[in-house]
């Protein structure tokens, strides 16, 4: 059966991981919380760069010499969803490119890319000093107001089209990805807006269940909107 799609774009936090965010995982690993900054960001009282700055300040208050190696260590223990290897392998076997587009931390995204064989990834950066310690600043790479920018970037890079692209996400910040894709999958969505905007909704402990939406067994049959 000839494949219908060339590119599959995955959100990371809450989709490939069992976490609200990779930033919050560092909080948890250090025994701190930053709920006040999260609420300020959600309420548009601070921008994404200031949100990063406040997160990193919390980490440095808990461990003043915190460095990139510490973050890598935390992410090695990060809980991930079951079925990633099977899912990426099945899609790539059919000739599809698999990429991660995330407002999470690039060290976590790169770790998942390398471990499971994703073709590429893009995420935000935590900046460091020459000695590897955290500088206190972050770099906004993926604008959470329009993650669709990177869907379009990867479409161009891989020489495909919106009509041959799939996106997966779990929150309202992923809706711009959906709008730049032929089909979209709300995977364990955290809000009703995401489900309403998606072509399919899949609730599962194993991400390989999304393959039913992308690789239907019967080419004459289109899978219905599903939960399970």
GROMACS .gro file of C-alpha atoms in nm:
model
  228
    1UNK     CA    1   0.000   0.000   0.000
    2UNK     CA    2   0.140   0.340  -0.098
    3UNK     CA    3   0.185   0.562   0.204
    4UNK     CA    4  -0.037   0.868   0.237
    5UNK     CA    5   0.202   1.071   0.451
    6UNK     CA    6   0.569   1.168   0.444
    7UNK     CA    7   0.616   1.352   0.775
    8UNK     CA    8   0.496   1.297   1.133
    9UNK     CA    9   0.553   1.578   1.386
   10UNK     CA   10   0.545   1.485   1.756
   11UNK     CA   11   0.508   1.712   2.055
   12UNK     CA   12   0.730   1.589   2.340
   13UNK     CA   13   0.598   1.677   2.686
   14UNK     CA   14   0.285   1.477   2.766
   15UNK     CA   15   0.307   1.288   2.436
   16UNK     CA   16   0.645   1.113   2.430
   17UNK     CA   17   0.688   1.163   2.805
   18UNK     CA   18   0.456   1.108   3.099
   19UNK     CA   19   0.524   1.462   3.217
   20UNK     CA   20   0.343   1.793   3.204
   21UNK     CA   21   0.677   1.942   3.099
   22UNK     CA   22   1.048   1.866   3.096
   23UNK     CA   23   1.098   2.196   3.279
   24UNK     CA   24   0.872   2.075   3.560
   25UNK     CA   25   1.066   1.745   3.569
   26UNK     CA   26   1.379   1.941   3.662
   27UNK     CA   27   1.178   2.117   3.934
   28UNK     CA   28   1.067   1.781   4.068
   29UNK     CA   29   1.418   1.639   4.051
   30UNK     CA   30   1.548   1.933   4.258
   31UNK     CA   31   1.254   1.945   4.499
   32UNK     CA   32   1.134   2.291   4.397
   33UNK     CA   33   0.818   2.426   4.235
   34UNK     CA   34   0.739   2.725   4.019
   35UNK     CA   35   0.362   2.727   4.003
   36UNK     CA   36   0.346   3.106   4.045
   37UNK     CA   37   0.553   3.162   3.731
   38UNK     CA   38   0.350   2.903   3.540
   39UNK     CA   39   0.025   3.081   3.628
   40UNK     CA   40   0.179   3.418   3.539
   41UNK     CA   41   0.276   3.280   3.198
   42UNK     CA   42  -0.066   3.124   3.137
   43UNK     CA   43  -0.226   3.457   3.233
   44UNK     CA   44   0.009   3.635   2.987
   45UNK     CA   45   0.162   3.842   3.266
   46UNK     CA   46   0.514   3.731   3.165
   47UNK     CA   47   0.656   3.617   2.833
   48UNK     CA   48   0.820   3.284   2.756
   49UNK     CA   49   1.174   3.413   2.807
   50UNK     CA   50   1.094   3.548   3.153
   51UNK     CA   51   0.919   3.220   3.237
   52UNK     CA   52   1.242   3.036   3.151
   53UNK     CA   53   1.447   3.282   3.357
   54UNK     CA   54   1.230   3.224   3.665
   55UNK     CA   55   1.244   2.846   3.620
   56UNK     CA   56   1.623   2.845   3.598
   57UNK     CA   57   1.651   3.080   3.898
   58UNK     CA   58   1.457   2.823   4.103
   59UNK     CA   59   1.704   2.552   3.998
   60UNK     CA   60   2.003   2.767   4.087
   61UNK     CA   61   1.855   2.849   4.426
   62UNK     CA   62   1.832   2.476   4.499
   63UNK     CA   63   2.175   2.393   4.350
   64UNK     CA   64   2.391   2.702   4.285
   65UNK     CA   65   2.647   2.507   4.081
   66UNK     CA   66   2.387   2.327   3.867
   67UNK     CA   67   2.527   2.244   3.526
   68UNK     CA   68   2.428   2.083   3.198
   69UNK     CA   69   2.548   1.742   3.320
   70UNK     CA   70   2.293   1.760   3.604
   71UNK     CA   71   2.011   1.819   3.356
   72UNK     CA   72   2.127   1.527   3.141
   73UNK     CA   73   2.128   1.306   3.451
   74UNK     CA   74   1.772   1.413   3.540
   75UNK     CA   75   1.648   1.340   3.188
   76UNK     CA   76   1.802   0.992   3.191
   77UNK     CA   77   1.541   0.913   3.459
   78UNK     CA   78   1.253   1.087   3.281
   79UNK     CA   79   0.941   0.869   3.248
   80UNK     CA   80   0.849   0.811   2.883
   81UNK     CA   81   0.537   0.669   2.720
   82UNK     CA   82   0.539   0.305   2.613
   83UNK     CA   83   0.568   0.216   2.245
   84UNK     CA   84   0.793   0.493   2.113
   85UNK     CA   85   1.043   0.256   1.952
   86UNK     CA   86   0.772   0.052   1.782
   87UNK     CA   87   0.593   0.364   1.659
   88UNK     CA   88   0.896   0.538   1.511
   89UNK     CA   89   1.019   0.215   1.351
   90UNK     CA   90   0.678   0.143   1.192
   91UNK     CA   91   0.649   0.494   1.048
   92UNK     CA   92   1.005   0.502   0.918
   93UNK     CA   93   0.966   0.158   0.765
   94UNK     CA   94   0.692   0.311   0.552
   95UNK     CA   95   0.925   0.593   0.449
   96UNK     CA   96   0.796   0.864   0.684
   97UNK     CA   97   1.018   1.114   0.862
   98UNK     CA   98   0.958   1.150   1.238
   99UNK     CA   99   1.045   1.477   1.415
  100UNK     CA  100   0.998   1.629   1.761
  101UNK     CA  101   0.871   1.987   1.795
  102UNK     CA  102   0.863   2.096   2.160
  103UNK     CA  103   0.862   2.393   2.392
  104UNK     CA  104   1.043   2.164   2.634
  105UNK     CA  105   1.418   2.145   2.687
  106UNK     CA  106   1.637   2.052   2.391
  107UNK     CA  107   1.860   1.822   2.602
  108UNK     CA  108   1.555   1.602   2.667
  109UNK     CA  109   1.443   1.616   2.303
  110UNK     CA  110   1.790   1.523   2.178
  111UNK     CA  111   1.804   1.232   2.421
  112UNK     CA  112   1.474   1.095   2.285
  113UNK     CA  113   1.586   1.158   1.927
  114UNK     CA  114   1.906   0.962   1.976
  115UNK     CA  115   1.752   0.681   2.178
  116UNK     CA  116   1.452   0.614   1.954
  117UNK     CA  117   1.585   0.719   1.614
  118UNK     CA  118   1.378   1.028   1.535
  119UNK     CA  119   1.499   1.208   1.224
  120UNK     CA  120   1.525   1.550   1.388
  121UNK     CA  121   1.413   1.757   1.686
  122UNK     CA  122   1.374   2.120   1.786
  123UNK     CA  123   1.316   2.255   2.137
  124UNK     CA  124   1.412   2.540   2.369
  125UNK     CA  125   1.763   2.578   2.509
  126UNK     CA  126   1.901   2.629   2.858
  127UNK     CA  127   2.210   2.846   2.818
  128UNK     CA  128   2.538   2.769   2.993
  129UNK     CA  129   2.862   2.939   3.091
  130UNK     CA  130   3.194   2.818   2.942
  131UNK     CA  131   3.240   2.584   3.240
  132UNK     CA  132   2.903   2.415   3.178
  133UNK     CA  133   2.716   2.577   3.468
  134UNK     CA  134   2.380   2.733   3.386
  135UNK     CA  135   2.396   3.102   3.301
  136UNK     CA  136   2.047   3.172   3.428
  137UNK     CA  137   1.905   3.239   3.082
  138UNK     CA  138   1.717   3.033   2.828
  139UNK     CA  139   1.670   3.068   2.453
  140UNK     CA  140   1.319   3.053   2.309
  141UNK     CA  141   1.355   2.844   1.995
  142UNK     CA  142   0.998   2.714   1.965
  143UNK     CA  143   0.741   2.991   2.010
  144UNK     CA  144   0.450   2.830   2.194
  145UNK     CA  145   0.213   3.075   2.023
  146UNK     CA  146   0.292   2.920   1.684
  147UNK     CA  147   0.455   2.577   1.678
  148UNK     CA  148   0.323   2.555   1.322
  149UNK     CA  149   0.630   2.750   1.208
  150UNK     CA  150   0.841   2.438   1.257
  151UNK     CA  151   0.588   2.209   1.090
  152UNK     CA  152   0.625   2.429   0.784
  153UNK     CA  153   1.004   2.429   0.822
  154UNK     CA  154   1.020   2.049   0.825
  155UNK     CA  155   0.772   2.025   0.535
  156UNK     CA  156   1.010   2.240   0.331
  157UNK     CA  157   1.321   2.058   0.452
  158UNK     CA  158   1.184   1.716   0.356
  159UNK     CA  159   1.029   1.834   0.030
  160UNK     CA  160   0.673   1.737   0.115
  161UNK     CA  161   0.342   1.920   0.167
  162UNK     CA  162   0.082   1.993   0.431
  163UNK     CA  163  -0.144   1.734   0.267
  164UNK     CA  164   0.118   1.466   0.346
  165UNK     CA  165   0.191   1.571   0.705
  166UNK     CA  166   0.062   1.444   1.041
  167UNK     CA  167   0.093   1.619   1.379
  168UNK     CA  168   0.047   1.488   1.734
  169UNK     CA  169   0.001   1.693   2.047
  170UNK     CA  170  -0.176   1.703   2.381
  171UNK     CA  171  -0.246   2.070   2.457
  172UNK     CA  172  -0.379   2.391   2.307
  173UNK     CA  173  -0.025   2.503   2.217
  174UNK     CA  174  -0.018   2.217   1.964
  175UNK     CA  175  -0.322   2.340   1.771
  176UNK     CA  176  -0.107   2.554   1.534
  177UNK     CA  177   0.076   2.230   1.445
  178UNK     CA  178  -0.260   2.069   1.370
  179UNK     CA  179  -0.356   2.357   1.141
  180UNK     CA  180  -0.047   2.294   0.928
  181UNK     CA  181  -0.114   1.922   0.884
  182UNK     CA  182  -0.346   1.702   0.684
  183UNK     CA  183  -0.447   1.503   0.991
  184UNK     CA  184  -0.388   1.570   1.359
  185UNK     CA  185  -0.400   1.345   1.664
  186UNK     CA  186  -0.479   1.467   2.015
  187UNK     CA  187  -0.289   1.212   2.224
  188UNK     CA  188  -0.407   1.205   2.587
  189UNK     CA  189  -0.526   1.566   2.553
  190UNK     CA  190  -0.521   1.789   2.860
  191UNK     CA  191  -0.799   2.022   2.747
  192UNK     CA  192  -1.113   2.004   2.530
  193UNK     CA  193  -0.981   2.260   2.279
  194UNK     CA  194  -0.712   2.019   2.164
  195UNK     CA  195  -0.958   1.735   2.109
  196UNK     CA  196  -1.197   1.962   1.924
  197UNK     CA  197  -0.920   2.083   1.692
  198UNK     CA  198  -0.784   1.736   1.615
  199UNK     CA  199  -0.887   1.488   1.346
  200UNK     CA  200  -0.858   1.201   1.597
  201UNK     CA  201  -0.838   1.170   1.973
  202UNK     CA  202  -0.642   0.877   2.116
  203UNK     CA  203  -0.626   0.805   2.488
  204UNK     CA  204  -0.380   0.531   2.564
  205UNK     CA  205  -0.083   0.426   2.776
  206UNK     CA  206   0.095   0.319   2.454
  207UNK     CA  207   0.168   0.564   2.176
  208UNK     CA  208   0.171   0.287   1.914
  209UNK     CA  209  -0.210   0.310   1.919
  210UNK     CA  210  -0.177   0.619   1.698
  211UNK     CA  211  -0.063   0.392   1.415
  212UNK     CA  212  -0.428   0.295   1.359
  213UNK     CA  213  -0.493   0.655   1.252
  214UNK     CA  214  -0.190   0.685   1.025
  215UNK     CA  215  -0.151   0.334   0.888
  216UNK     CA  216  -0.502   0.185   0.852
  217UNK     CA  217  -0.498  -0.190   0.783
  218UNK     CA  218  -0.765  -0.156   0.518
  219UNK     CA  219  -0.681   0.109   0.257
  220UNK     CA  220  -1.053   0.145   0.183
  221UNK     CA  221  -1.131   0.215   0.548
  222UNK     CA  222  -1.067   0.544   0.727
  223UNK     CA  223  -1.040   0.507   1.105
  224UNK     CA  224  -1.301   0.697   1.301
  225UNK     CA  225  -1.248   0.944   1.579
  226UNK     CA  226  -1.145   0.723   1.866
  227UNK     CA  227  -1.065   0.708   2.232
  228UNK     CA  228  -0.936   0.409   2.415
   0.00000   0.00000   0.00000
